[in-house]
PDB file of C-alpha atoms in Angstrom:
ATOM      1  CA  MET A   1     -22.648   8.091  56.407  1.00  0.00           C
ATOM      2  CA  ASP A   2     -25.254   5.690  54.596  1.00  0.00           C
ATOM      3  CA  SER A   3     -24.851   5.167  50.570  1.00  0.00           C
ATOM      4  CA  PHE A   4     -27.445   7.856  49.853  1.00  0.00           C
ATOM      5  CA  TYR A   5     -24.933  10.484  51.061  1.00  0.00           C
ATOM      6  CA  LEU A   6     -22.011   8.515  49.564  1.00  0.00           C
ATOM      7  CA  LYS A   7     -23.693   8.709  46.193  1.00  0.00           C
ATOM      8  CA  THR A   8     -24.724  12.268  46.589  1.00  0.00           C
ATOM      9  CA  ILE A   9     -20.878  13.413  47.229  1.00  0.00           C
ATOM     10  CA  ALA A  10     -19.909  11.355  44.071  1.00  0.00           C
ATOM     11  CA  ILE A  11     -22.503  12.737  41.759  1.00  0.00           C
ATOM     12  CA  ILE A  12     -21.675  16.268  42.998  1.00  0.00           C
ATOM     13  CA  THR A  13     -18.011  15.976  42.612  1.00  0.00           C
ATOM     14  CA  MET A  14     -18.723  14.510  39.068  1.00  0.00           C
ATOM     15  CA  LEU A  15     -20.878  17.228  38.267  1.00  0.00           C
ATOM     16  CA  ILE A  16     -18.153  19.671  39.045  1.00  0.00           C
ATOM     17  CA  ASP A  17     -15.571  17.554  36.998  1.00  0.00           C
ATOM     18  CA  HIS A  18     -17.544  17.422  34.072  1.00  0.00           C
ATOM     19  CA  ILE A  19     -18.529  21.100  34.222  1.00  0.00           C
ATOM     20  CA  GLY A  20     -14.714  21.583  34.207  1.00  0.00           C
ATOM     21  CA  ALA A  21     -14.035  18.987  31.477  1.00  0.00           C
ATOM     22  CA  VAL A  22     -16.912  20.213  29.232  1.00  0.00           C
ATOM     23  CA  LEU A  23     -17.130  24.110  29.760  1.00  0.00           C
ATOM     24  CA  PHE A  24     -14.068  25.288  31.634  1.00  0.00           C
ATOM     25  CA  PRO A  25     -11.000  23.029  30.596  1.00  0.00           C
ATOM     26  CA  ASP A  26      -8.494  25.336  31.864  1.00  0.00           C
ATOM     27  CA  VAL A  27      -9.983  25.540  35.324  1.00  0.00           C
ATOM     28  CA  ILE A  28      -7.831  22.709  36.881  1.00  0.00           C
ATOM     29  CA  TRP A  29      -9.564  23.313  40.449  1.00  0.00           C
ATOM     30  CA  LEU A  30     -12.596  21.743  38.782  1.00  0.00           C
ATOM     31  CA  ARG A  31     -10.847  18.882  37.703  1.00  0.00           C
ATOM     32  CA  MET A  32      -9.119  18.356  40.925  1.00  0.00           C
ATOM     33  CA  VAL A  33     -12.579  18.072  43.021  1.00  0.00           C
ATOM     34  CA  GLY A  34     -13.735  15.860  40.261  1.00  0.00           C
ATOM     35  CA  ARG A  35     -11.301  13.088  41.276  1.00  0.00           C
ATOM     36  CA  LEU A  36     -13.147  12.043  44.296  1.00  0.00           C
ATOM     37  CA  ALA A  37     -16.168  10.949  42.222  1.00  0.00           C
ATOM     38  CA  PHE A  38     -15.142   7.715  40.438  1.00  0.00           C
ATOM     39  CA  PRO A  39     -13.623   5.876  43.549  1.00  0.00           C
ATOM     40  CA  ILE A  40     -17.000   6.284  45.397  1.00  0.00           C
ATOM     41  CA  PHE A  41     -18.589   4.938  42.618  1.00  0.00           C
ATOM     42  CA  ALA A  42     -16.155   2.077  42.589  1.00  0.00           C
ATOM     43  CA  TYR A  43     -16.255   1.559  46.169  1.00  0.00           C
ATOM     44  CA  LEU A  44     -20.270   1.478  45.765  1.00  0.00           C
ATOM     45  CA  ILE A  45     -20.091  -1.084  43.035  1.00  0.00           C
ATOM     46  CA  SER A  46     -18.248  -3.435  45.402  1.00  0.00           C
ATOM     47  CA  GLU A  47     -20.520  -2.980  48.256  1.00  0.00           C
ATOM     48  CA  GLY A  48     -23.467  -3.534  45.851  1.00  0.00           C
ATOM     49  CA  TYR A  49     -22.131  -6.832  44.853  1.00  0.00           C
ATOM     50  CA  PHE A  50     -22.291  -7.934  48.412  1.00  0.00           C
ATOM     51  CA  LYS A  51     -25.930  -6.535  49.104  1.00  0.00           C
ATOM     52  CA  THR A  52     -27.739  -7.091  45.766  1.00  0.00           C
ATOM     53  CA  LYS A  53     -30.172  -9.632  45.529  1.00  0.00           C
ATOM     54  CA  ASP A  54     -29.420 -10.617  41.678  1.00  0.00           C
ATOM     55  CA  VAL A  55     -26.028  -9.757  40.486  1.00  0.00           C
ATOM     56  CA  LYS A  56     -26.982 -10.585  36.933  1.00  0.00           C
ATOM     57  CA  LYS A  57     -29.973  -7.852  36.933  1.00  0.00           C
ATOM     58  CA  TYR A  58     -27.533  -5.662  38.599  1.00  0.00           C
ATOM     59  CA  MET A  59     -25.006  -6.033  35.701  1.00  0.00           C
ATOM     60  CA  LEU A  60     -27.835  -5.892  32.875  1.00  0.00           C
ATOM     61  CA  ARG A  61     -29.175  -2.522  34.556  1.00  0.00           C
ATOM     62  CA  LEU A  62     -25.633  -0.964  34.591  1.00  0.00           C
ATOM     63  CA  PHE A  63     -24.776  -2.162  30.724  1.00  0.00           C
ATOM     64  CA  ILE A  64     -28.301  -0.381  29.966  1.00  0.00           C
ATOM     65  CA  PHE A  65     -27.438   2.823  31.454  1.00  0.00           C
ATOM     66  CA  ALA A  66     -23.939   2.398  29.569  1.00  0.00           C
ATOM     67  CA  LEU A  67     -25.797   1.912  26.375  1.00  0.00           C
ATOM     68  CA  ILE A  68     -28.434   5.018  27.193  1.00  0.00           C
ATOM     69  CA  SER A  69     -25.422   7.481  28.183  1.00  0.00           C
ATOM     70  CA  GLN A  70     -22.998   6.709  25.477  1.00  0.00           C
ATOM     71  CA  ILE A  71     -24.620   9.237  22.797  1.00  0.00           C
ATOM     72  CA  PRO A  72     -24.846  12.384  25.550  1.00  0.00           C
ATOM     73  CA  PHE A  73     -21.419  11.160  26.593  1.00  0.00           C
ATOM     74  CA  TYR A  74     -19.966  11.252  23.067  1.00  0.00           C
ATOM     75  CA  PHE A  75     -21.461  14.969  22.371  1.00  0.00           C
ATOM     76  CA  ALA A  76     -20.382  16.226  25.613  1.00  0.00           C
ATOM     77  CA  PHE A  77     -16.833  15.006  25.497  1.00  0.00           C
ATOM     78  CA  ARG A  78     -16.247  14.884  21.650  1.00  0.00           C
ATOM     79  CA  GLU A  79     -13.409  12.440  21.961  1.00  0.00           C
ATOM     80  CA  GLY A  80     -13.909   9.803  19.146  1.00  0.00           C
ATOM     81  CA  PHE A  81     -14.278   6.028  20.481  1.00  0.00           C
ATOM     82  CA  TYR A  82     -14.236   6.417  24.139  1.00  0.00           C
ATOM     83  CA  LEU A  83     -16.816   4.461  26.238  1.00  0.00           C
ATOM     84  CA  ASN A  84     -18.199   5.922  29.299  1.00  0.00           C
ATOM     85  CA  VAL A  85     -17.789   5.223  32.974  1.00  0.00           C
ATOM     86  CA  PHE A  86     -20.877   3.204  32.911  1.00  0.00           C
ATOM     87  CA  PHE A  87     -18.721   0.483  30.726  1.00  0.00           C
ATOM     88  CA  THR A  88     -16.302   0.420  33.289  1.00  0.00           C
ATOM     89  CA  LEU A  89     -18.680  -0.303  36.033  1.00  0.00           C
ATOM     90  CA  PHE A  90     -20.444  -2.845  34.449  1.00  0.00           C
ATOM     91  CA  LEU A  91     -16.900  -4.550  33.765  1.00  0.00           C
ATOM     92  CA  GLY A  92     -15.671  -4.057  37.318  1.00  0.00           C
ATOM     93  CA  LEU A  93     -18.874  -5.836  38.589  1.00  0.00           C
ATOM     94  CA  TYR A  94     -18.391  -8.512  36.049  1.00  0.00           C
ATOM     95  CA  ALA A  95     -14.804  -9.027  37.088  1.00  0.00           C
ATOM     96  CA  ILE A  96     -15.585  -9.332  40.985  1.00  0.00           C
ATOM     97  CA  TYR A  97     -18.502 -11.599  39.838  1.00  0.00           C
ATOM     98  CA  LYS A  98     -16.162 -14.098  37.689  1.00  0.00           C
ATOM     99  CA  TYR A  99     -13.397 -14.024  40.208  1.00  0.00           C
ATOM    100  CA  ASP A 100     -15.840 -14.950  43.122  1.00  0.00           C
ATOM    101  CA  GLN A 101     -16.617 -18.031  40.887  1.00  0.00           C
ATOM    102  CA  THR A 102     -13.493 -18.728  39.774  1.00  0.00           C
ATOM    103  CA  LYS A 103     -10.695 -17.241  42.456  1.00  0.00           C
ATOM    104  CA  ASN A 104      -8.363 -16.634  39.563  1.00  0.00           C
ATOM    105  CA  TYR A 105      -6.821 -13.232  39.443  1.00  0.00           C
ATOM    106  CA  TRP A 106      -6.061 -13.703  35.443  1.00  0.00           C
ATOM    107  CA  VAL A 107     -10.057 -13.026  35.093  1.00  0.00           C
ATOM    108  CA  VAL A 108      -9.460  -9.700  36.588  1.00  0.00           C
ATOM    109  CA  PHE A 109      -6.535  -8.935  34.452  1.00  0.00           C
ATOM    110  CA  GLY A 110      -8.573 -10.232  31.421  1.00  0.00           C
ATOM    111  CA  VAL A 111     -11.489  -8.077  32.373  1.00  0.00           C
ATOM    112  CA  GLY A 112      -8.963  -5.008  32.732  1.00  0.00           C
ATOM    113  CA  MET A 113      -7.359  -5.411  29.450  1.00  0.00           C
ATOM    114  CA  LEU A 114     -10.628  -5.634  27.733  1.00  0.00           C
ATOM    115  CA  ALA A 115     -11.619  -2.297  29.288  1.00  0.00           C
ATOM    116  CA  TYR A 116      -8.130  -0.939  28.158  1.00  0.00           C
ATOM    117  CA  PHE A 117      -8.996  -2.128  24.554  1.00  0.00           C
ATOM    118  CA  LEU A 118     -12.795  -0.894  24.538  1.00  0.00           C
ATOM    119  CA  ASN A 119     -11.074   2.407  25.803  1.00  0.00           C
ATOM    120  CA  THR A 120     -13.767   2.677  28.676  1.00  0.00           C
ATOM    121  CA  ASP A 121     -13.350   5.624  30.992  1.00  0.00           C
ATOM    122  CA  TYR A 122     -10.650   4.944  33.703  1.00  0.00           C
ATOM    123  CA  ASN A 123     -10.109   1.670  31.744  1.00  0.00           C
ATOM    124  CA  ILE A 124      -7.575  -1.080  33.478  1.00  0.00           C
ATOM    125  CA  TYR A 125      -7.015   1.259  36.390  1.00  0.00           C
ATOM    126  CA  GLY A 126     -10.816   1.484  37.059  1.00  0.00           C
ATOM    127  CA  ILE A 127     -11.182  -2.250  36.884  1.00  0.00           C
ATOM    128  CA  ILE A 128      -8.602  -2.856  39.586  1.00  0.00           C
ATOM    129  CA  MET A 129      -9.695  -0.253  41.710  1.00  0.00           C
ATOM    130  CA  ILE A 130     -13.386  -1.874  41.799  1.00  0.00           C
ATOM    131  CA  PHE A 131     -11.490  -5.293  42.449  1.00  0.00           C
ATOM    132  CA  LEU A 132      -9.604  -3.817  45.275  1.00  0.00           C
ATOM    133  CA  PHE A 133     -12.670  -2.340  47.147  1.00  0.00           C
ATOM    134  CA  TYR A 134     -13.968  -5.887  46.787  1.00  0.00           C
ATOM    135  CA  LYS A 135     -11.200  -7.618  47.741  1.00  0.00           C
ATOM    136  CA  PHE A 136     -10.520  -5.835  51.028  1.00  0.00           C
ATOM    137  CA  HIS A 137     -14.131  -4.695  51.588  1.00  0.00           C
ATOM    138  CA  ASP A 138     -13.870  -6.038  55.215  1.00  0.00           C
ATOM    139  CA  ASN A 139     -10.681  -4.266  56.228  1.00  0.00           C
ATOM    140  CA  PHE A 140     -10.279  -0.671  55.707  1.00  0.00           C
ATOM    141  CA  LYS A 141      -6.556  -0.325  56.571  1.00  0.00           C
ATOM    142  CA  ARG A 142      -5.899  -2.782  53.886  1.00  0.00           C
ATOM    143  CA  MET A 143      -8.099  -1.372  51.350  1.00  0.00           C
ATOM    144  CA  ALA A 144      -6.659   2.344  51.807  1.00  0.00           C
ATOM    145  CA  VAL A 145      -2.914   0.949  51.468  1.00  0.00           C
ATOM    146  CA  SER A 146      -3.949  -1.132  48.193  1.00  0.00           C
ATOM    147  CA  GLN A 147      -5.507   2.021  46.595  1.00  0.00           C
ATOM    148  CA  VAL A 148      -2.335   3.946  47.466  1.00  0.00           C
ATOM    149  CA  TRP A 149      -0.304   1.523  45.958  1.00  0.00           C
ATOM    150  CA  LEU A 150      -2.331   1.296  42.786  1.00  0.00           C
ATOM    151  CA  ASN A 151      -2.461   5.149  42.278  1.00  0.00           C
ATOM    152  CA  LEU A 152       1.615   4.901  42.867  1.00  0.00           C
ATOM    153  CA  LEU A 153       1.501   2.385  39.931  1.00  0.00           C
ATOM    154  CA  TYR A 154      -0.887   4.825  38.049  1.00  0.00           C
ATOM    155  CA  LEU A 155       1.780   7.681  38.047  1.00  0.00           C
ATOM    156  CA  GLY A 156       5.275   5.209  37.911  1.00  0.00           C
ATOM    157  CA  ILE A 157       4.193   3.116  34.924  1.00  0.00           C
ATOM    158  CA  PRO A 158       3.400   5.587  32.393  1.00  0.00           C
ATOM    159  CA  ILE A 159       6.758   7.546  33.521  1.00  0.00           C
ATOM    160  CA  LEU A 160       8.614   4.157  33.209  1.00  0.00           C
ATOM    161  CA  VAL A 161       7.144   3.274  29.723  1.00  0.00           C
ATOM    162  CA  MET A 162       8.005   6.408  28.170  1.00  0.00           C
ATOM    163  CA  PHE A 163      11.705   6.288  29.577  1.00  0.00           C
ATOM    164  CA  LEU A 164      11.922   2.837  27.835  1.00  0.00           C
ATOM    165  CA  ARG A 165      10.811   4.094  24.847  1.00  0.00           C
ATOM    166  CA  GLY A 166      13.590   7.044  24.900  1.00  0.00           C
ATOM    167  CA  GLY A 167      10.677   9.729  25.220  1.00  0.00           C
ATOM    168  CA  LYS A 168       9.667  11.723  28.215  1.00  0.00           C
ATOM    169  CA  MET A 169       6.571  13.073  29.996  1.00  0.00           C
ATOM    170  CA  THR A 170       5.905  16.607  29.390  1.00  0.00           C
ATOM    171  CA  PRO A 171       4.779  18.517  32.579  1.00  0.00           C
ATOM    172  CA  SER A 172       0.961  18.592  31.736  1.00  0.00           C
ATOM    173  CA  MET A 173       1.113  14.633  31.533  1.00  0.00           C
ATOM    174  CA  ILE A 174       2.917  14.359  34.804  1.00  0.00           C
ATOM    175  CA  GLY A 175       0.527  17.015  36.421  1.00  0.00           C
ATOM    176  CA  TYR A 176      -2.703  15.051  35.436  1.00  0.00           C
ATOM    177  CA  GLN A 177      -1.076  11.901  36.772  1.00  0.00           C
ATOM    178  CA  LEU A 178      -0.545  13.746  40.169  1.00  0.00           C
ATOM    179  CA  ILE A 179      -4.054  15.347  40.009  1.00  0.00           C
ATOM    180  CA  GLN A 180      -5.439  11.596  39.756  1.00  0.00           C
ATOM    181  CA  GLY A 181      -3.684  11.150  43.290  1.00  0.00           C
ATOM    182  CA  LEU A 182      -6.313  13.518  44.706  1.00  0.00           C
ATOM    183  CA  CYS A 183      -8.916  10.533  44.305  1.00  0.00           C
ATOM    184  CA  LEU A 184      -7.522   8.924  47.648  1.00  0.00           C
ATOM    185  CA  ILE A 185      -9.286  11.621  49.620  1.00  0.00           C
ATOM    186  CA  SER A 186     -12.418   9.924  48.819  1.00  0.00           C
ATOM    187  CA  LEU A 187     -11.235   7.093  51.170  1.00  0.00           C
ATOM    188  CA  ILE A 188     -11.832   9.759  53.952  1.00  0.00           C
ATOM    189  CA  PHE A 189     -15.929   9.730  53.037  1.00  0.00           C
ATOM    190  CA  ILE A 190     -15.728   5.764  52.391  1.00  0.00           C
ATOM    191  CA  ASN A 191     -14.510   5.211  56.086  1.00  0.00           C
ATOM    192  CA  TYR A 192     -17.419   6.939  57.448  1.00  0.00           C
ATOM    193  CA  TYR A 193     -19.906   4.784  55.394  1.00  0.00           C
ATOM    194  CA  ASN A 194     -21.990   2.892  58.030  1.00  0.00           C
ATOM    195  CA  GLY A 195     -23.086   0.230  55.643  1.00  0.00           C
ATOM    196  CA  GLU A 196     -26.754   1.353  55.802  1.00  0.00           C
ATOM    197  CA  LYS A 197     -28.755   2.048  52.273  1.00  0.00           C
ATOM    198  CA  GLY A 198     -30.379   5.369  53.273  1.00  0.00           C
ATOM    199  CA  TYR A 199     -32.624   7.002  50.962  1.00  0.00           C
ATOM    200  CA  SER A 200     -33.604   4.868  47.922  1.00  0.00           C
ATOM    201  CA  LEU A 201     -33.451   6.706  44.599  1.00  0.00           C
ATOM    202  CA  LYS A 202     -31.771   4.508  42.541  1.00  0.00           C
ATOM    203  CA  TYR A 203     -32.951   5.291  39.165  1.00  0.00           C
ATOM    204  CA  VAL A 204     -32.654   9.082  40.020  1.00  0.00           C
ATOM    205  CA  PHE A 205     -28.849   8.604  40.480  1.00  0.00           C
ATOM    206  CA  TYR A 206     -28.627   6.374  37.308  1.00  0.00           C
ATOM    207  CA  SER A 207     -30.507   8.781  35.167  1.00  0.00           C
ATOM    208  CA  PHE A 208     -28.420  11.884  36.507  1.00  0.00           C
ATOM    209  CA  TYR A 209     -25.521  10.639  34.548  1.00  0.00           C
ATOM    210  CA  PRO A 210     -26.840  10.807  31.067  1.00  0.00           C
ATOM    211  CA  VAL A 211     -29.144  13.891  31.789  1.00  0.00           C
ATOM    212  CA  HIS A 212     -26.251  15.927  33.200  1.00  0.00           C
ATOM    213  CA  LEU A 213     -24.211  14.605  30.355  1.00  0.00           C
ATOM    214  CA  GLY A 214     -26.975  16.066  27.956  1.00  0.00           C
ATOM    215  CA  VAL A 215     -27.451  19.391  29.379  1.00  0.00           C
ATOM    216  CA  LEU A 216     -23.742  19.919  29.331  1.00  0.00           C
ATOM    217  CA  ALA A 217     -23.290  18.988  25.643  1.00  0.00           C
ATOM    218  CA  LEU A 218     -26.056  21.398  24.722  1.00  0.00           C
ATOM    219  CA  ILE A 219     -24.597  24.368  26.838  1.00  0.00           C
ATOM    220  CA  SER A 220     -21.297  23.742  25.079  1.00  0.00           C
ATOM    221  CA  TYR A 221     -22.977  23.633  21.592  1.00  0.00           C
ATOM    222  CA  LEU A 222     -24.773  26.804  22.631  1.00  0.00           C
ATOM    223  CA  LYS A 223     -21.638  28.486  23.722  1.00  0.00           C
TER     224      LYS A 223
END
């Protein structure tokens, strides 16, 4: 399976997820299918880092599409100050670029905290996921184990924090955390990746994100 097919799977599952989030928020299975999308995009960012001829141009391209996508993202989800996933992918790529220069894990943590405070989609969780795909790119077993641990922490830390504060997680909050664990299914597709590029539709894939959000925002407005 080449990167074209991986991207296609990611885009289809993302579209299903966003249809659920914007138009049918009570249809949970749409969101469940959508959990597969981000890990595939995150993995392809790490792969892109190793294959690109110019990482700075790669980062610039992600940043430009992050800016382009923000307006349709805002109108689709209407959640105040909340940055779209292109910002997360951009920061994740920047994190592995700076780590490669410094070999300092604190750089990754710092970028993750920046994503958290900027309130990017998936924020620090997304940055760490991208980094782990980069770190273990040549060892699928270690890559998969690291992603399992990341998702266990993603589930456990909010519960622990809530407990220490004397509060408690609602069933819906716990349910969302558990649903996110379905993202691990994406590892099945990643395992079949053969390292080949396949059909080159780079800007079609990039453009799909803001375009589909704009269409969903319009449909939501007309409902």
